[in-house]
Structure formats: C-alpha cells, structure tokens
CSV table of N, CA, C and O in Angstrom, one decimal:
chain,number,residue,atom,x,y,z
A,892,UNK,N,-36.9,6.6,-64.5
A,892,UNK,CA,-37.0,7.9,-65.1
A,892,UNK,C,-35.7,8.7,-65.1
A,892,UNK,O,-35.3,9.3,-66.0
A,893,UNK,N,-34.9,8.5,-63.9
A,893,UNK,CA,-33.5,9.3,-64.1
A,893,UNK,C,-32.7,8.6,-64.2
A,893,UNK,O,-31.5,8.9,-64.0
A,894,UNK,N,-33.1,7.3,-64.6
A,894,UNK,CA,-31.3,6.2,-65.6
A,894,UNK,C,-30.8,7.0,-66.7
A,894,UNK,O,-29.6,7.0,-67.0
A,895,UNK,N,-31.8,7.6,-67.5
A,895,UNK,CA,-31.1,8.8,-68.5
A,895,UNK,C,-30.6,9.9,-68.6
A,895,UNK,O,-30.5,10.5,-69.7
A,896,UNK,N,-30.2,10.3,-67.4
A,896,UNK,CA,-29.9,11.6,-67.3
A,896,UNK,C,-28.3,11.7,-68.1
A,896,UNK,O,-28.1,11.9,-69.3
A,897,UNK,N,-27.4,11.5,-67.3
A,897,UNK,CA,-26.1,11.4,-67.9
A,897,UNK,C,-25.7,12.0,-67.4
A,897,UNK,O,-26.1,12.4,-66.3
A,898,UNK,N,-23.7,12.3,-68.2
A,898,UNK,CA,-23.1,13.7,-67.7
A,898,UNK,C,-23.5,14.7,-68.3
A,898,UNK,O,-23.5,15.7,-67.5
A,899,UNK,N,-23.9,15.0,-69.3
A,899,UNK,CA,-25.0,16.6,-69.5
A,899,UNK,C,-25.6,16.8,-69.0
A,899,UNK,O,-25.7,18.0,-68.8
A,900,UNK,N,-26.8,16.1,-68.5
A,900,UNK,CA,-27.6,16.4,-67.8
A,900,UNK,C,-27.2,16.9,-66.5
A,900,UNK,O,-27.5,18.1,-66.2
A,901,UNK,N,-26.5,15.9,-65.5
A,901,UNK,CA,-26.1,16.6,-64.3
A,901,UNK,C,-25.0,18.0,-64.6
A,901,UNK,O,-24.7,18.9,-63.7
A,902,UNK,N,-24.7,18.0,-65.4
A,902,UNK,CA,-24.2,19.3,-65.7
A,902,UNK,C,-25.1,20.6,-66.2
A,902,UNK,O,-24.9,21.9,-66.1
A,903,UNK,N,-26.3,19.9,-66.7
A,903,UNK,CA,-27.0,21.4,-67.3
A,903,UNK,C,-27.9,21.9,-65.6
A,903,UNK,O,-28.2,23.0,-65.3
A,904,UNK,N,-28.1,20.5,-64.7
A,904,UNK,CA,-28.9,20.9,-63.7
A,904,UNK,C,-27.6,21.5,-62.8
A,904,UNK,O,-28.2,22.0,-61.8
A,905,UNK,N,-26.7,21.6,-62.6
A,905,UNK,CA,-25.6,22.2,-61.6
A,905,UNK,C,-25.4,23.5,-62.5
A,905,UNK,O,-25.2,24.6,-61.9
A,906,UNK,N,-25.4,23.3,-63.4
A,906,UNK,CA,-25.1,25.3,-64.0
A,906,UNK,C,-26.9,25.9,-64.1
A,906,UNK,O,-27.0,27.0,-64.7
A,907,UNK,N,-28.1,25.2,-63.7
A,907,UNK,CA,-29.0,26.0,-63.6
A,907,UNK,C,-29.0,26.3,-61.9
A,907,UNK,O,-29.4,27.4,-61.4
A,908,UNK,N,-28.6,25.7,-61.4
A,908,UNK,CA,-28.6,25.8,-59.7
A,908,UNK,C,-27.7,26.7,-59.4
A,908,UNK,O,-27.8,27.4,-58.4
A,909,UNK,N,-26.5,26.8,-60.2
A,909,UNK,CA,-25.6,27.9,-59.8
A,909,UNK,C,-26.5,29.0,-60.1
A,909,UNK,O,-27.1,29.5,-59.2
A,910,UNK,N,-26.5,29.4,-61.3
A,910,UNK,CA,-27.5,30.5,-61.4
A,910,UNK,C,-28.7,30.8,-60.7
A,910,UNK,O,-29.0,32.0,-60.4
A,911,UNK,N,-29.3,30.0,-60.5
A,911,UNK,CA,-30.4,30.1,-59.4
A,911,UNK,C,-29.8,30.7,-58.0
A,911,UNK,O,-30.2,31.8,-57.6
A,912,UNK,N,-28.9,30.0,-57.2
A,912,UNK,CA,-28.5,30.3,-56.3
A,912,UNK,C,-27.6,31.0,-55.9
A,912,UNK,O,-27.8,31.9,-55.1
A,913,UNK,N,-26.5,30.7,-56.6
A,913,UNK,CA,-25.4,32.0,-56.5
A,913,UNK,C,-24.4,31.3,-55.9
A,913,UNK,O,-24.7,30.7,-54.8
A,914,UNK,N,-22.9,31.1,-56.5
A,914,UNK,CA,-21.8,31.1,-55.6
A,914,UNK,C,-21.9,30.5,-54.4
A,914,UNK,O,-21.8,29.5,-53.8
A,915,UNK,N,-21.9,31.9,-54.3
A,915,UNK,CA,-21.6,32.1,-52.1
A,915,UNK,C,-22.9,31.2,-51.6
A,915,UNK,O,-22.8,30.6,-50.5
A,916,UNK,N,-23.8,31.0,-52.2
A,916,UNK,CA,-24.9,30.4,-51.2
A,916,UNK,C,-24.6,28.9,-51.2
A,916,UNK,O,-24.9,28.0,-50.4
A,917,UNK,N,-23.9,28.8,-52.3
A,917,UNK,CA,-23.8,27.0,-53.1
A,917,UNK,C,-22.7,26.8,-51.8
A,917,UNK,O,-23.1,26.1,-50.9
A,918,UNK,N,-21.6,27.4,-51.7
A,918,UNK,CA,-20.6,27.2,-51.3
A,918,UNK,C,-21.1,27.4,-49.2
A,918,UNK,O,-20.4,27.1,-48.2
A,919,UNK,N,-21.7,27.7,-49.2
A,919,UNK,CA,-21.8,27.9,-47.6
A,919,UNK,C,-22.8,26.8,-47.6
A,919,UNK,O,-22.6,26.0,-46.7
A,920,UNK,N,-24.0,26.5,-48.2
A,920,UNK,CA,-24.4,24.7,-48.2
A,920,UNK,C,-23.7,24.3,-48.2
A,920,UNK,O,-23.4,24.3,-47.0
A,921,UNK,N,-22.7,23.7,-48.9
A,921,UNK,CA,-22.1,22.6,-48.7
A,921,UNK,C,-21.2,22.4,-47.7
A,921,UNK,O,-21.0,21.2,-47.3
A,922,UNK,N,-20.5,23.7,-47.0
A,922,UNK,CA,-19.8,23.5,-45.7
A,922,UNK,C,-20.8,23.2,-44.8
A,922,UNK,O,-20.5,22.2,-44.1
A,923,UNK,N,-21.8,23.6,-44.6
A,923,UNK,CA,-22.7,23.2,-43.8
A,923,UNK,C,-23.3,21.6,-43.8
A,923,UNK,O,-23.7,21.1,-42.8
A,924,UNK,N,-23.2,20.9,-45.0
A,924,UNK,CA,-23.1,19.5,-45.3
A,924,UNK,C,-22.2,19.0,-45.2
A,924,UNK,O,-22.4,17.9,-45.6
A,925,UNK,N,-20.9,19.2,-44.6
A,925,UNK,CA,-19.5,18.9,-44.5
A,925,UNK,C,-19.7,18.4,-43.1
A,925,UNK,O,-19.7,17.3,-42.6
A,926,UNK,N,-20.0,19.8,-42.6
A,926,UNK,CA,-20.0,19.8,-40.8
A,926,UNK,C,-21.0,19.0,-40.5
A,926,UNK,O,-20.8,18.4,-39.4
A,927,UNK,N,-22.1,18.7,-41.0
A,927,UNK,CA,-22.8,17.6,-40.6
A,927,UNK,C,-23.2,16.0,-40.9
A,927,UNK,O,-24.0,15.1,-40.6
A,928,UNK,N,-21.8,16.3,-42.0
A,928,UNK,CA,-21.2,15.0,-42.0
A,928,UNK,C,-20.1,14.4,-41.4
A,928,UNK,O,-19.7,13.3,-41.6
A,929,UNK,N,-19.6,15.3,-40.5
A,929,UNK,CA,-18.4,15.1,-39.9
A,929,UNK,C,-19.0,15.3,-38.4
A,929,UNK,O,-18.3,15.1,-37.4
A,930,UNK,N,-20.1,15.8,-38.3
A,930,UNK,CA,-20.5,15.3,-36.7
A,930,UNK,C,-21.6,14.4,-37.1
A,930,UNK,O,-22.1,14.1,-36.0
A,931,UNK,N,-22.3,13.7,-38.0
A,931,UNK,CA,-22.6,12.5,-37.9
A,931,UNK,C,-21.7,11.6,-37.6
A,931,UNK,O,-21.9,10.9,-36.7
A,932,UNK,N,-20.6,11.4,-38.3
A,932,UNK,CA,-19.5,10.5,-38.4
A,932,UNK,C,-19.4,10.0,-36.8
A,932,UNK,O,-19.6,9.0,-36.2
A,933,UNK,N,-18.9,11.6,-36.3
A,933,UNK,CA,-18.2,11.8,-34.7
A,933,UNK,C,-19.3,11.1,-33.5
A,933,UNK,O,-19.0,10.5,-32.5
A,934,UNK,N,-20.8,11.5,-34.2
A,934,UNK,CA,-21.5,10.7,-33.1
A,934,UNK,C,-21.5,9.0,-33.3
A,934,UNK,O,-21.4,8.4,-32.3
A,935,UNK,N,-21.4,8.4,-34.4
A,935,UNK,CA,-21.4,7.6,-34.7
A,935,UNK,C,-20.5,6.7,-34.1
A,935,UNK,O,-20.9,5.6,-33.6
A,936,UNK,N,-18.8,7.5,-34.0
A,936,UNK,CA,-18.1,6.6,-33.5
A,936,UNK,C,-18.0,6.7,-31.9
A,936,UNK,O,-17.2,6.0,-31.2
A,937,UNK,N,-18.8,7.5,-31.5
A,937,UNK,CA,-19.1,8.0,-30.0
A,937,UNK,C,-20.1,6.5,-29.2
A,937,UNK,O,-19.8,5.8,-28.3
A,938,UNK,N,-21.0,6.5,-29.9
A,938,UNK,CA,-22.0,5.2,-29.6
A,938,UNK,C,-21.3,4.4,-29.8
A,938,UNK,O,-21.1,3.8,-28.8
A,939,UNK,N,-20.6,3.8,-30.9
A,939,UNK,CA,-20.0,2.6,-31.0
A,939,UNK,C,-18.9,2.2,-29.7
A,939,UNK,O,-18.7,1.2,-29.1
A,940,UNK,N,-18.3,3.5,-29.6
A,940,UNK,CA,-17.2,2.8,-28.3
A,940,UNK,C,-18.4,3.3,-27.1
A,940,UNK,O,-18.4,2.5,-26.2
A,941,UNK,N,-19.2,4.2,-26.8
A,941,UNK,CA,-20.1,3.9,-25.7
A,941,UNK,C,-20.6,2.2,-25.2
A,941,UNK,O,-20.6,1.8,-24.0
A,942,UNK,N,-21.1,1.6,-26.4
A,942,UNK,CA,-22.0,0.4,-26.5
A,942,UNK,C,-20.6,0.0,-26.3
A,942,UNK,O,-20.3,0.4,-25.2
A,943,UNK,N,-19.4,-0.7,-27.1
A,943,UNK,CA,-18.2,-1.3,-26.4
A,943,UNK,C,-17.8,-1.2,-25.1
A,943,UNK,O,-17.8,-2.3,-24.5
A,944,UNK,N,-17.4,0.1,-24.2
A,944,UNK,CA,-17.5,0.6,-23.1
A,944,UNK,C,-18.3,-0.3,-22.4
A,944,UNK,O,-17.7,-0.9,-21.6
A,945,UNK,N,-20.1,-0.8,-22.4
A,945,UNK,CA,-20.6,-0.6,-21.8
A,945,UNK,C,-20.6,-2.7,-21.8
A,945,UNK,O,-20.6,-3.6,-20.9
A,946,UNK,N,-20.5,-2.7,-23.0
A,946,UNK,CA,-20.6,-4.5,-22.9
A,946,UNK,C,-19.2,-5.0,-22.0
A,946,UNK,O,-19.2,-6.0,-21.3
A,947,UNK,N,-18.1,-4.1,-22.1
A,947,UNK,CA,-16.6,-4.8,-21.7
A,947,UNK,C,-17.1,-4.6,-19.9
A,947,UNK,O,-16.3,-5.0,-19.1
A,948,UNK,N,-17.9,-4.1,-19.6
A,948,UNK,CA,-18.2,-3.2,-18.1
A,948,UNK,C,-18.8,-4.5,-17.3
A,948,UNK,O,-18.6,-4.9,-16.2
A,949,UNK,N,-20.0,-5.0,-18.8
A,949,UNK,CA,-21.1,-5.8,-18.2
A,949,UNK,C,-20.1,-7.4,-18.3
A,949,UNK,O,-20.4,-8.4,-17.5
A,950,UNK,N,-19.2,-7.5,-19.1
A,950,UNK,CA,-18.8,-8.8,-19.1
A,950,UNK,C,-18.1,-9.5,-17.8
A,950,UNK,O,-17.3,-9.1,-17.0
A,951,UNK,N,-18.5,-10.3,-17.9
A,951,UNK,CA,-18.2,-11.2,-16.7
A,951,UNK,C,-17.1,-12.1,-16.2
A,951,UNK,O,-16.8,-13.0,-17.0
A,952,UNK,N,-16.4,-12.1,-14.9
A,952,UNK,CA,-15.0,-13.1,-14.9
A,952,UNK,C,-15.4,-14.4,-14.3
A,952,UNK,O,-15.8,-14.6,-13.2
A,953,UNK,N,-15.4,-15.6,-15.5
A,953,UNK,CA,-15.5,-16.9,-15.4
A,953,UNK,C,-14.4,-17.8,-14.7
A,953,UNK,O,-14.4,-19.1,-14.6
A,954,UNK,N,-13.4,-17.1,-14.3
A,954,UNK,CA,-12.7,-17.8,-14.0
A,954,UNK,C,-12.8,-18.3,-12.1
A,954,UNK,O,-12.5,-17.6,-11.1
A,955,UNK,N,-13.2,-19.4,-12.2
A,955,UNK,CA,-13.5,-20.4,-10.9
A,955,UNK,C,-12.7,-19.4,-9.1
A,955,UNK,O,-11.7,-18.8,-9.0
A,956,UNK,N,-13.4,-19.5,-8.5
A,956,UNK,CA,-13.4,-19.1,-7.3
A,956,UNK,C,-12.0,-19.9,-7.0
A,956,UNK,O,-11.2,-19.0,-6.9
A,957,UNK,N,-11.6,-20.5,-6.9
A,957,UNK,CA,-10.3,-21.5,-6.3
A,957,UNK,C,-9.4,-21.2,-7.2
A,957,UNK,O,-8.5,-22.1,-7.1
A,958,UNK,N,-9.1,-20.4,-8.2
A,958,UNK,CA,-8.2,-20.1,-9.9
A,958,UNK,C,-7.7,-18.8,-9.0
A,958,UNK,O,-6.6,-18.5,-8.8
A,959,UNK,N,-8.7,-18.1,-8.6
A,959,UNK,CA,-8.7,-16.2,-8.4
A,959,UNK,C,-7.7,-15.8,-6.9
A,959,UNK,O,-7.1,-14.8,-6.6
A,960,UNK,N,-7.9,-17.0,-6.3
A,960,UNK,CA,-7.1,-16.8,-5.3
A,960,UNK,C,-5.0,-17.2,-5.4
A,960,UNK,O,-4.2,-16.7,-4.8
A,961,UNK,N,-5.0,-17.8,-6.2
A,961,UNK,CA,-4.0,-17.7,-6.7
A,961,UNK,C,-3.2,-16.6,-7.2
A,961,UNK,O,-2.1,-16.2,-6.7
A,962,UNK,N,-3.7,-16.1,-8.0
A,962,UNK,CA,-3.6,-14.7,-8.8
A,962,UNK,C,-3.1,-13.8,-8.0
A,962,UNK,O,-2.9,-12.6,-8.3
C-alpha cells in the first residue's frame, strides 16, 4: 500500500504535519529523537565492552604449570 507514495507524497504528509504541529514542537521532537539515539548508541557500546570486559576476565591461562615458572 505505501510502495506508491513517492517524493510528493512524503512531501505533502511533512507540510500537513508542520501545520498540524508547529515548528517549535517539530523541532523539540526531533532533538528528543537525537538524544535518544545517541544514548541508545552509548548504551550499546557500554554492553559491548562490558560483555568483552567480562569474557577477557573469565578467559583462562593455558600455559602449562612448568612454562609459568620460568616467566
């Protein structure tokens, strides 16, 4: 149903939403969509090096008991 829309279309529905909404309201959504794409992002890369953190913590030294005393 919306493979037809186009560029007029997304244009006639963005200048009916302006009007509907106003400016200032358009524009304070979207910073608010900003910032919670930029602290999605932030948690995102927070878990990733958490879970790295936590596997390099758990991994284990193979190297033979008679090797380590050398060292």
């Amino acid at each position: 149903m919306l493979n037809n829309i186009g560029l007029p279309g997304i244009l006639l529905i963005a200048v009916v939403v302006l009007v509907l909404f106003g400016r200032g309201k358009i524009s304070s959504l979207m910073g608010e969509v900003g910032k919670g794409i930029t602290s999605f992002k932030k948690g995102i890369n927070e878990g990733s090096k958490e879970l790295e953190d936590d596997a390099a913590d758990q991994a284990r030294d193979v190297t033979p008991e008679a090797d380590k005393d050398k060292a």
